[in-house]
XYZ file of C-alpha atoms in Angstrom:
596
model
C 34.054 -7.739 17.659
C 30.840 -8.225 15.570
C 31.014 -9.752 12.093
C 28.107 -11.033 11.758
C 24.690 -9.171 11.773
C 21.396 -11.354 11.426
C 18.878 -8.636 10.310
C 14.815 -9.476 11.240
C 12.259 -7.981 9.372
C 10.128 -6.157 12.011
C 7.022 -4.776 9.804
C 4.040 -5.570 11.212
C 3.111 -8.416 8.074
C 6.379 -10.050 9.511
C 5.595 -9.651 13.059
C 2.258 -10.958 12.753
C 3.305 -13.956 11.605
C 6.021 -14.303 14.151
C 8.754 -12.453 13.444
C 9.117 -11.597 17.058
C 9.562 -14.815 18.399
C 11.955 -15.635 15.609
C 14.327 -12.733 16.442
C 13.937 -13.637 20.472
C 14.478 -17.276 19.726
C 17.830 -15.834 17.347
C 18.993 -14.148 20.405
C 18.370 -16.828 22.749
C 20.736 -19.398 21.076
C 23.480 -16.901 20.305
C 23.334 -16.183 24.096
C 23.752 -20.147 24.704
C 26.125 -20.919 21.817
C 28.515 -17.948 23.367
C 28.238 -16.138 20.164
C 27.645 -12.552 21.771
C 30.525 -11.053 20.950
C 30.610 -11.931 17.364
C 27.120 -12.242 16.202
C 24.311 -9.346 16.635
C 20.384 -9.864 15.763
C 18.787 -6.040 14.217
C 15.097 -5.799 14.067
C 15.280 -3.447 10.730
C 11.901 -2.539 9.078
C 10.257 -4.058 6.571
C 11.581 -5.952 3.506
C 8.698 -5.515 1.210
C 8.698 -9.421 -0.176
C 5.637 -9.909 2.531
C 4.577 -12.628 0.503
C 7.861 -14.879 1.976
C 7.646 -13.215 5.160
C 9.102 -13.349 7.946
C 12.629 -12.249 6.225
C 15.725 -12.990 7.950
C 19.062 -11.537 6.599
C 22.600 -12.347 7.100
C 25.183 -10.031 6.594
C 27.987 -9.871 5.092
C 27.101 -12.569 2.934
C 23.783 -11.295 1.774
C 21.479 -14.770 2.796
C 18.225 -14.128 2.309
C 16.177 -16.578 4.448
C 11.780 -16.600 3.872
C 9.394 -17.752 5.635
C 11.652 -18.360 8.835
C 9.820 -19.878 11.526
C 11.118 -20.059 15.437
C 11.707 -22.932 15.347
C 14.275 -22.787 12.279
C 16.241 -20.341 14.315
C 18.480 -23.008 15.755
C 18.996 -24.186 12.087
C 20.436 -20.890 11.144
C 22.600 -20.630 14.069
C 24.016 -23.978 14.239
C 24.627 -24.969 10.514
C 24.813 -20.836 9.167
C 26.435 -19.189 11.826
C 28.690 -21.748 13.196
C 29.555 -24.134 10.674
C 28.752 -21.918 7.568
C 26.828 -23.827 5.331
C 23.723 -21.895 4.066
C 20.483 -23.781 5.008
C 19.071 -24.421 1.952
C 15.735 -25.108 2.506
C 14.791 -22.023 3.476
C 16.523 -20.244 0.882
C 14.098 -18.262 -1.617
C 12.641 -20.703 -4.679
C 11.943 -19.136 -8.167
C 9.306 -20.479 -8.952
C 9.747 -20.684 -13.170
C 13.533 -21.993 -12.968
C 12.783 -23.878 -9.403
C 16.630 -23.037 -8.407
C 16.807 -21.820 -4.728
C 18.450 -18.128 -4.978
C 20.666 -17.332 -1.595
C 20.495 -13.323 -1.934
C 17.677 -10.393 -2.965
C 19.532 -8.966 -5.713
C 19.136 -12.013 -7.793
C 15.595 -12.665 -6.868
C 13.087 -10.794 -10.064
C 11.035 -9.212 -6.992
C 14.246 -6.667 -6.439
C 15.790 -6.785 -9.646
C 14.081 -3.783 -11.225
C 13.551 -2.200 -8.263
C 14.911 1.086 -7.317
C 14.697 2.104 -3.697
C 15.211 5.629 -2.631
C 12.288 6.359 -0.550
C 12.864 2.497 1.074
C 16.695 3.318 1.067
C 16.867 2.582 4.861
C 14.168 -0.110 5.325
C 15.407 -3.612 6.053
C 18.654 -2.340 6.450
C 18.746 -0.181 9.784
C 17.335 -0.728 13.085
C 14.750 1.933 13.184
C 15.134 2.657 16.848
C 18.518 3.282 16.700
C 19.389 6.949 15.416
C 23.030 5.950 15.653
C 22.152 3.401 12.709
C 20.620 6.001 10.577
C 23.141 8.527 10.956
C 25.914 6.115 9.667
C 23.871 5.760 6.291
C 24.327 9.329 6.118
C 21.035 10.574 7.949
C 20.619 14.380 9.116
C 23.586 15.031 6.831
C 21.136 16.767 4.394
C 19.667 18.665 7.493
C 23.303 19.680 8.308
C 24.117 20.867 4.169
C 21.093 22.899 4.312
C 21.714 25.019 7.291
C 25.055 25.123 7.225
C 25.147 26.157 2.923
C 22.059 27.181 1.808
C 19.552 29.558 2.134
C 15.875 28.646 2.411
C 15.092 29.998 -0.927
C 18.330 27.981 -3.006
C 16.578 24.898 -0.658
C 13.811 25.091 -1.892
C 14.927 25.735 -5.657
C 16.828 22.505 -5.735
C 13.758 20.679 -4.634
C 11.505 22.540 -7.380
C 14.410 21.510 -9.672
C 14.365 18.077 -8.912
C 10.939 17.758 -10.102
C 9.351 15.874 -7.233
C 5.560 15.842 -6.699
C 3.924 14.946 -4.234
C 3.198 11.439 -3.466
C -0.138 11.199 -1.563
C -2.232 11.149 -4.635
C -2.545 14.747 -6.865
C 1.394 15.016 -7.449
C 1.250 18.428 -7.344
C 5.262 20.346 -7.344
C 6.338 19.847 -3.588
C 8.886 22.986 -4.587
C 6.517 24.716 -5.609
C 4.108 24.022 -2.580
C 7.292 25.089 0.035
C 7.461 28.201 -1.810
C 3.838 29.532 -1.761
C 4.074 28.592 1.980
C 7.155 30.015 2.478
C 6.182 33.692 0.842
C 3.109 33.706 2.947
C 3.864 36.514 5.805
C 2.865 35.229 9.451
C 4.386 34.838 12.728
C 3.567 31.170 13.067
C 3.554 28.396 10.028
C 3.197 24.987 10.261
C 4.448 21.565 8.629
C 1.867 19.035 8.377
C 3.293 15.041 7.364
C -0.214 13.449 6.228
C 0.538 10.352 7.161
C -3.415 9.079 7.248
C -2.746 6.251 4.702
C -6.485 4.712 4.103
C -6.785 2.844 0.692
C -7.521 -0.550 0.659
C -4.359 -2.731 0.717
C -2.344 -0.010 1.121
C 0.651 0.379 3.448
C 3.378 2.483 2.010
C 3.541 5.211 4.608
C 3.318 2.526 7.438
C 5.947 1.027 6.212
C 8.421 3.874 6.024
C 7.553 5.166 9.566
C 7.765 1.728 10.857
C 10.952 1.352 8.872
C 12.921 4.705 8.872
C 10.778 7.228 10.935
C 14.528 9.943 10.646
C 13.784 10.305 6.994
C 10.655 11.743 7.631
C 11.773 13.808 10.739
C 14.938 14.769 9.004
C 12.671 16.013 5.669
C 10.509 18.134 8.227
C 13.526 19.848 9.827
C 14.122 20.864 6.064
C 10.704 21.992 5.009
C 10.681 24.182 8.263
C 13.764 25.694 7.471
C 12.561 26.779 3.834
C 9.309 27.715 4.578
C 9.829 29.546 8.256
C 8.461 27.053 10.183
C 9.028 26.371 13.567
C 6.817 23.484 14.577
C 6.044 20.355 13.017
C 2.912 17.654 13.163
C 2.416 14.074 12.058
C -0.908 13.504 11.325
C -0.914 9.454 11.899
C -3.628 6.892 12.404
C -4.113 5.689 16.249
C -4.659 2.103 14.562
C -0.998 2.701 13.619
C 0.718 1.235 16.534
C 3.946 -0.005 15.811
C 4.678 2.895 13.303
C 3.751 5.465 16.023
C 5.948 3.550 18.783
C 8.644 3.999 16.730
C 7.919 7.665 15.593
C 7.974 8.360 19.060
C 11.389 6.785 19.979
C 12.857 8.714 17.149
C 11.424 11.923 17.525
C 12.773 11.669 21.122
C 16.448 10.740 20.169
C 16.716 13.562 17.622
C 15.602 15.860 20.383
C 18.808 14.304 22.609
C 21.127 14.527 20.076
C 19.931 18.545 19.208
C 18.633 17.398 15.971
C 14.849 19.091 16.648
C 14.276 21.807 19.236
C 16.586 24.951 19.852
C 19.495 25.782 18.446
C 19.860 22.771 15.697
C 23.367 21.615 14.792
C 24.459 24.845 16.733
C 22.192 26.680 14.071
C 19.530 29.408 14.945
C 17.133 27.166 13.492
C 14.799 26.101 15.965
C 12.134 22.978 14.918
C 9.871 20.196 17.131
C 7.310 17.873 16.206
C 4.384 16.532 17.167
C 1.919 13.840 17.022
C -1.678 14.493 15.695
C -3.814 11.408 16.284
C -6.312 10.220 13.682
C -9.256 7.582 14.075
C -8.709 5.838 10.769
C -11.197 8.057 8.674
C -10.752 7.697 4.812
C -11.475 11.523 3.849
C -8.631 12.874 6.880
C -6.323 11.952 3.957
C -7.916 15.036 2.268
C -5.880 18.571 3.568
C -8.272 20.113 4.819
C -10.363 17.487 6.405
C -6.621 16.146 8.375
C -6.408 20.451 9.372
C -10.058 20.237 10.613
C -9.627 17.222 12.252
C -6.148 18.452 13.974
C -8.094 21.213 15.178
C -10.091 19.010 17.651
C -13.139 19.256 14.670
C -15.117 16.559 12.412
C -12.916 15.668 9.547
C -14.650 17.190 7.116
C -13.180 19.095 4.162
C -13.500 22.406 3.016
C -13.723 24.754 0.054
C -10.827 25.813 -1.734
C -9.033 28.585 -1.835
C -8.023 29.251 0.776
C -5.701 26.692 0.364
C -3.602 25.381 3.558
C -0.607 26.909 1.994
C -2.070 30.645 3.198
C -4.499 29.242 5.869
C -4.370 26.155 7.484
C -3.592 24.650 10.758
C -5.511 27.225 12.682
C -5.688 29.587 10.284
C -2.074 29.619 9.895
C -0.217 29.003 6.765
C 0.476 25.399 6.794
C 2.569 22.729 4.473
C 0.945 19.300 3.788
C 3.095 16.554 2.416
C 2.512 12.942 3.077
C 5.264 10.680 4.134
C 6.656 9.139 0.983
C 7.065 12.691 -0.294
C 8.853 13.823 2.682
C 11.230 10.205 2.113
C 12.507 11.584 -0.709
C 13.389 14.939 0.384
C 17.155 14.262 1.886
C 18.517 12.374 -0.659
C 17.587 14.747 -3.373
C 19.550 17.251 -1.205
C 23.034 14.940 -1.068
C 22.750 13.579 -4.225
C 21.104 17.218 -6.288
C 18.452 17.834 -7.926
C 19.856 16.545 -11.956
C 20.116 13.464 -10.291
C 16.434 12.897 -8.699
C 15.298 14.602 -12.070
C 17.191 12.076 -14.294
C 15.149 9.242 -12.901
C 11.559 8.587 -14.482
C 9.746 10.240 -17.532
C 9.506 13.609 -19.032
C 6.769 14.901 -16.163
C 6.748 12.456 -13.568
C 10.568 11.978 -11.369
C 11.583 9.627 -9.229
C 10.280 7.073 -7.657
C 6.913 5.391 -6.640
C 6.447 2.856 -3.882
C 3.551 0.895 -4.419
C 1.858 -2.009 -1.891
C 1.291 -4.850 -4.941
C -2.067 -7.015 -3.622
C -4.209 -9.164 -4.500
C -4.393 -12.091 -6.992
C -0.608 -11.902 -7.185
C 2.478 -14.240 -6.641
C 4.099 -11.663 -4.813
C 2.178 -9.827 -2.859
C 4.602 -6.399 -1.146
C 5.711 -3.351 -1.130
C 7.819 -2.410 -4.266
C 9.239 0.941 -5.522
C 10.008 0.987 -9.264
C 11.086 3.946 -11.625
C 8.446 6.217 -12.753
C 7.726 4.989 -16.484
C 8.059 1.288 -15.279
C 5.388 -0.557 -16.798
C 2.412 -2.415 -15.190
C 3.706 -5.793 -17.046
C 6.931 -5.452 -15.494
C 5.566 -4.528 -11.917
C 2.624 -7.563 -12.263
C 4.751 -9.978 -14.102
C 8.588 -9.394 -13.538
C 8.307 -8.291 -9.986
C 5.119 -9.474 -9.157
C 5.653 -12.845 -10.224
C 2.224 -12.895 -11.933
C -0.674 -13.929 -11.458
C -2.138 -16.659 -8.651
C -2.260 -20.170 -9.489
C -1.528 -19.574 -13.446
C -5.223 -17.728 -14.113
C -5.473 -15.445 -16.240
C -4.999 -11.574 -15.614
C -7.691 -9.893 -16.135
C -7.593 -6.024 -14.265
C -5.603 -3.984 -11.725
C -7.044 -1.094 -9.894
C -4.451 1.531 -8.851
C -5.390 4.998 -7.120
C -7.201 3.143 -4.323
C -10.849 3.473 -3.895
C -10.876 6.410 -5.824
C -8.720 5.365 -8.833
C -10.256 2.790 -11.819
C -9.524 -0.790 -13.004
C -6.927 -1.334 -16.151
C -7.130 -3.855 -18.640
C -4.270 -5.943 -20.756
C -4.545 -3.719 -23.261
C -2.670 -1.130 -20.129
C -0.066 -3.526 -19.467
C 2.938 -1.977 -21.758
C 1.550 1.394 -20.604
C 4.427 3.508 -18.309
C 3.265 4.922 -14.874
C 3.196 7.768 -14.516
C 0.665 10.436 -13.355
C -0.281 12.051 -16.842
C -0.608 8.495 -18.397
C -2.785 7.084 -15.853
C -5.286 9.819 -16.168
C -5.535 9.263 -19.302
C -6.102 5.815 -18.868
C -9.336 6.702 -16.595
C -7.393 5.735 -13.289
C -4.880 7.595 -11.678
C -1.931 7.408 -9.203
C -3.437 7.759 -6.100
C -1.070 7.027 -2.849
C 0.154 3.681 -4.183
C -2.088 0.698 -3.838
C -2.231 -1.434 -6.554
C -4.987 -4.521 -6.285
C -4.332 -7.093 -9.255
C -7.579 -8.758 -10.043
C -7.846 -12.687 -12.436
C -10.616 -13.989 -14.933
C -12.654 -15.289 -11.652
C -13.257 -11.441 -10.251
C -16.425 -9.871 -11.858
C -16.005 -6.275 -12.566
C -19.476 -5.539 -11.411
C -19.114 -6.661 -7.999
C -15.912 -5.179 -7.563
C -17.311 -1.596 -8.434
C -19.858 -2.248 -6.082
C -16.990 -3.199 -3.300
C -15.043 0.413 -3.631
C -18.415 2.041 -3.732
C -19.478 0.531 -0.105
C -15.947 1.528 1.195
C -16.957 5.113 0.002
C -20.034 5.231 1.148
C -18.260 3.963 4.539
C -16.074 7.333 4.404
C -17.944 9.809 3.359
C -18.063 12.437 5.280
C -21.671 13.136 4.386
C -21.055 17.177 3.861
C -22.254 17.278 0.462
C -25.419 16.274 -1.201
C -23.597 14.691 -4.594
C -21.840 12.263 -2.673
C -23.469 11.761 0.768
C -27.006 10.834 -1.553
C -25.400 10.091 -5.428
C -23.128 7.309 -3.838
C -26.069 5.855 -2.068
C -28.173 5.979 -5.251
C -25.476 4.223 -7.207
C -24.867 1.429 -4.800
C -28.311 0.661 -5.084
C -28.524 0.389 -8.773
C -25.396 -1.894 -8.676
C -26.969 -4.200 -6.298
C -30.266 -4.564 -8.183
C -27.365 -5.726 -10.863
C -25.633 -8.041 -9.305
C -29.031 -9.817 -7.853
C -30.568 -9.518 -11.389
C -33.106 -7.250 -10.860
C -31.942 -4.371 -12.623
C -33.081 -3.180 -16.122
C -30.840 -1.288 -18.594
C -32.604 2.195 -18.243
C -30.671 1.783 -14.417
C -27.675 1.215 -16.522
C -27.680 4.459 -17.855
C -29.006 6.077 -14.255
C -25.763 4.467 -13.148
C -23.280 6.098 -15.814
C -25.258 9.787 -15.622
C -25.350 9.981 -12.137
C -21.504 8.785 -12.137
C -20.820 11.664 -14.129
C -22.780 14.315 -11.970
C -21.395 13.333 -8.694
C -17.714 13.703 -10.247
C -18.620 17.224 -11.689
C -20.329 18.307 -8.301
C -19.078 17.277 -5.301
C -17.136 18.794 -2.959
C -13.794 17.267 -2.660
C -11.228 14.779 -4.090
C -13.222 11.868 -2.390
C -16.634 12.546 -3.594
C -15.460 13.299 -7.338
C -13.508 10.289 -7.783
C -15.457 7.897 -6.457
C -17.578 6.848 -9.306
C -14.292 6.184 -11.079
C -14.477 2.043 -11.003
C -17.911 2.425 -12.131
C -17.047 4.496 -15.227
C -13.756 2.594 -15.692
C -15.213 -0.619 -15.440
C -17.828 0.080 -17.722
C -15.360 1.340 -20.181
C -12.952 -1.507 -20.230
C -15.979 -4.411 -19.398
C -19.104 -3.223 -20.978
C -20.309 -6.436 -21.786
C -20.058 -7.633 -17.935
C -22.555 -4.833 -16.874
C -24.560 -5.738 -19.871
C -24.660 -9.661 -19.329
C -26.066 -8.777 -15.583
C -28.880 -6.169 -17.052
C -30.109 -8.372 -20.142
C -28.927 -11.728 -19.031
C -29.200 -11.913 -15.528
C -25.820 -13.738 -15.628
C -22.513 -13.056 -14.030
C -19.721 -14.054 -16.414
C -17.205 -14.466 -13.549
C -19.682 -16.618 -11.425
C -19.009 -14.083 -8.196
C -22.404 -12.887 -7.799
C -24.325 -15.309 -5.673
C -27.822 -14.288 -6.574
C -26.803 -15.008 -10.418
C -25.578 -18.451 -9.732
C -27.403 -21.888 -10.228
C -25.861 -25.265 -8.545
C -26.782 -28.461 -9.827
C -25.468 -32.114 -10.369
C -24.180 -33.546 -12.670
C -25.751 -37.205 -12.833
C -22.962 -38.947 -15.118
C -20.590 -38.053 -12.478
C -22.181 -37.886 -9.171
C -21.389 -41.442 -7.568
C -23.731 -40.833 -4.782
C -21.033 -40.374 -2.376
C -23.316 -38.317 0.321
C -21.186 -35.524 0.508
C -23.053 -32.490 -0.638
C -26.159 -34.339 1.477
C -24.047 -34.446 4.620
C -22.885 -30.961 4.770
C -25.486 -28.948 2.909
C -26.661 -26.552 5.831
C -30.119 -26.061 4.654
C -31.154 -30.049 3.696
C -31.493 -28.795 -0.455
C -29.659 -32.043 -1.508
C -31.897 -35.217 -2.229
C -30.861 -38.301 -3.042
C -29.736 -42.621 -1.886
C -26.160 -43.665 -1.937
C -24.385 -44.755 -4.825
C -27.087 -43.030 -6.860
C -27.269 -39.948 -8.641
C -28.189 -36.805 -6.390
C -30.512 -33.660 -7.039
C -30.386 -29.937 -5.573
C -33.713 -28.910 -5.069
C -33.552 -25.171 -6.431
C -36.344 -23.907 -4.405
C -34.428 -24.260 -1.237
C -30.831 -23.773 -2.289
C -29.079 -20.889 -0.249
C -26.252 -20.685 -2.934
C -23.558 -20.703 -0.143
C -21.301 -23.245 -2.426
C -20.378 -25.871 0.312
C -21.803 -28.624 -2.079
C -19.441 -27.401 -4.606
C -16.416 -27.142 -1.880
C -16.993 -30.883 -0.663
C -17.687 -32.237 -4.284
C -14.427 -34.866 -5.179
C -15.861 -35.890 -8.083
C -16.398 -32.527 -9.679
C -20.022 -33.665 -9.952
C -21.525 -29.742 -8.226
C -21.635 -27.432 -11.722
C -22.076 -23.687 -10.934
C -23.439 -21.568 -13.630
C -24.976 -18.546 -13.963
């Protein structure tokens, strides 16, 4: 009989830093230790504390073992397993207290974390529908046909308040019910699951993680809206999430749970996979539909909206996969429930992937109303190497950068707006004192002008224009009448281009320039870069009282700038200095000063 279960992350952050071998190597010595019988190794999906990964979990007592190599496999077998004492050095370390903490609900990175969309991840083996079913999957699938009608369905979901998660939040109820009084012989459901900011990895995660939640939601959203066929629209550079789709879209088909005749029911409901190449603007609708259809992801005007015609010209659903995560619990546990959680206009939950210059870098999901300084501080363990925060961009590529003076501020989607950013899909990139704002701007711009589809004029051109301006700033060459080309044309492209892309995409220009005036300012009239990021801006030069003419900088400058005889002082010759900062890097008497 098993009492012991060893649980493996298996997200790809895990796997690719061995994960694999660490569960094969688990395996291997329970084999040789006899332990078969009593001990079982799960691959589960992903933890979200990436930072420590890979995770290993023992269960029942709750051990919570980071950064596990292969080889400390045999350390967890022989002293955990078989003689029971917890091997300490791999236990987690906070790092204010220092204490070593042996399970995740202690740790601050869980603590204020409330997982409904990540109910299942880390916790069941997402290739094994038997596993999901005894946390109570495809019981919602099996209250709704069984008890309600489509219409009460799709009222309790309108009731709970849930909006959708990809990025407008617009009422998911509400969206099933347009669809659903639109009359046609065939309708589709659409999971967007063509997750493209930046540092992002939500979606992934849950279809890596628990791919029934999202199959299970479908089923539902078919039944409400009339739909008999379903599509994931999922990124070919997706691998492991679409392996796993696959597995689980083909037990649920063996166990009647999609196809004819569903839990004995009428109801009749199959999906498919739609393959995407990894463009940014397929996260758009009506770019994914186009796409789908065998066109160029491009999108198109609205109305009509997908709701009446989509997925060849048939009405069509579009929820993204965190949306669709939510969907069966809200159905066991009702709608006052869901609607209980978060503030006045914004329910539930959020999942966000925390980056950047963070402690701990994951995937989190918090309360709506939770405040930045609790995700960035309390959970995030702030910031990297005790520097100072100094922004954090959420929305993606198309959101803006907040300030301190945001920290105290609740998430939510109204607040954000308001705030100049917005909620986007979930990414959340925390920036310190050594980022300028001017380069980053410029960063999310080149990304854009990456993605664009190039449809319309406003952003295909505008973008282009502005990219230019803010590299003539962050080389010094621009003047301040291309400061205010920069904001104007920022404001035209929002007002006139075509989709979501295109008029959000000057928003960490504008944002930036709101919160860190002065920066753009100090790179127009003083050709300087107050963060010391933009190369073109920067000077090096020696120090002479504390240069002790070591050779260093001489030896490895690539370009011969450095002059100068050992034991003396030495001199960068300015005319032929590349800027790369390898003088600076070798430097062990802090002798290289950069300025701008």
């Amino acid at each position: 009989m098993i009492h012991t279960h060893i649980l493996v992350c298996g997200g790809t952050g895990c796997r690719a830093s061995q994960a694999k071998e660490v569960q094969e190597e688990l395996v291997s010595l329970i084999k040789d230790k006899f332990l078969t019988e009593s001990v079982q190794v799960t691959t589960t999906g992903c933890f979200g504390f990436c930072e420590k990964g890979p995770i290993v979990k023992i269960i029942p007592d709750q051990t919570f073992y980071t950064q596990v190599t292969p080889e400390d496999a045999r350390d967890i077998i022989e002293e955990h397993i078989i003689k029971g004492r917890k091997v300490e050095r791999l236990l987690y370390e906070d790092p204010k207290t220092k204490k070593r903490i042996s399970d995740s609900i202690h740790m601050n990175f869980y603590k204020k974390q409330l997982r409904i969309a990540l109910r299942n991840c880390g916790i069941v083996d997402p290739e094994n529908i038997d596993e999901y079913i005894a946390r109570d999957g495809y019981q919602a699938l099996g209250r709704v046909l069984s008890i309600y009608t489509p219409a009460e369905v799709t009222d309790i979901i309108k009731q709970s308040g849930l909006r959708g998660r990809g990025g407008a939040g617009f009422p998911t109820g509400m969206k099933w019910e347009i669809t659903s009084k639109v009359e046609a012989t065939q309708k589709y459901v659409v999971c967007n699951a063509d997750e493209g900011d930046p540092g992002a990895f939500m979606d992934r995660s849950i279809l890596e993680g628990d791919p029934h939640s999202v199959i299970e939601a479908m089923a539902i959203c078919g039944y409400c809206i009339g739909a008999n066929k379903g599509l994931i629209y999922i990124r070919a550079e997706y691998p492991l999430a679409i392996g796993r789709l696959l597995v689980a879209i083909e037990q649920a088909r063996k166990y009647g749970l999609l196809g004819r005749g569903i839990l004995g029911n009428d109801f009749e409901f199959d999906i498919e996979l739609k393959y995407g190449a990894g463009a940014f603007v397929c996260g758009e609708e009506t770019a994914l539909i186009q796409s789908m259809e065998g066109r160029r992801g491009e999108p198109v005007i609205k109305p009509p909206f997908p709701a009446e015609k989509g997925y060849f010209d048939c009405p069509t659903n579009v929820n993204n996969v965190e949306t669709f995560a939510n969907i069966c619990p809200i159905i066991l546990k009702g709608a006052e429930w869901f609607n209980s959680i978060g503030t006045e206009k914004s329910k539930g939950t959020k999942v966000f992937a925390l980056a950047g210059k963070i402690n701990n870098v994951g995937l989190i999901e918090v309360p709506m109303g939770t405040t930045l300084r609790e995700v960035i501080f309390d959970i995030g363990g702030g910031i990297k190497g005790g520097k100072k925060f100094k922004s954090v961009q959420t929305g993606g590529p198309s959101g803006g950068c907040l300030t301190e003076s945001s920290l105290d501020m609740p998430i939510d989607y109204e607040t954000l707006l308001d705030e100049g950013s917005m909620m986007g899909s979930g990414g959340m990139i925390v920036m310190d004192e050594d980022d300028c704002m001017v380069a980053i701007s410029k960063f999310y711009l080149e990304f854009t002008l990456d993605e664009s589809c190039g449809k319309c004029a406003p952003c295909r051109i505008g973008n282009k224009r502005l990219w230019e301006i803010l590299n003539k700033m962050t080389k010094g060459e621009a003047t301040e009448k291309d400061l205010e080309k920069l904001i104007d044309l920022s404001h035209t492209i929002k007002d006139t281009s075509l989709c979501g892309l295109g008029q959000t995409s000057p928003n960490p220009i504008l944002s930036t320039f709101k919160n860190f005036k002065h920066e753009y300012l100090g790179h127009v009239r003083d050709k300087q870069c107050e963060a010391g990021q933009c190369k073109d801006l920067l000077h090096y030069t020696i120090d002479a009282k504390m240069c002790v003419g070591c050779t260093a900088c001489l030896r490895n400058c690539p370009v011969g700038a450095i002059s100068g005889e050992k034991k003396k002082p030495h001199l960068i010759h300015q005319d032929i200095c590349i800027k790369c900062g390898i003088c600076y890097e070798k430097c062990k008497f802090n002798a290289i000063l950069h300025q701008s």
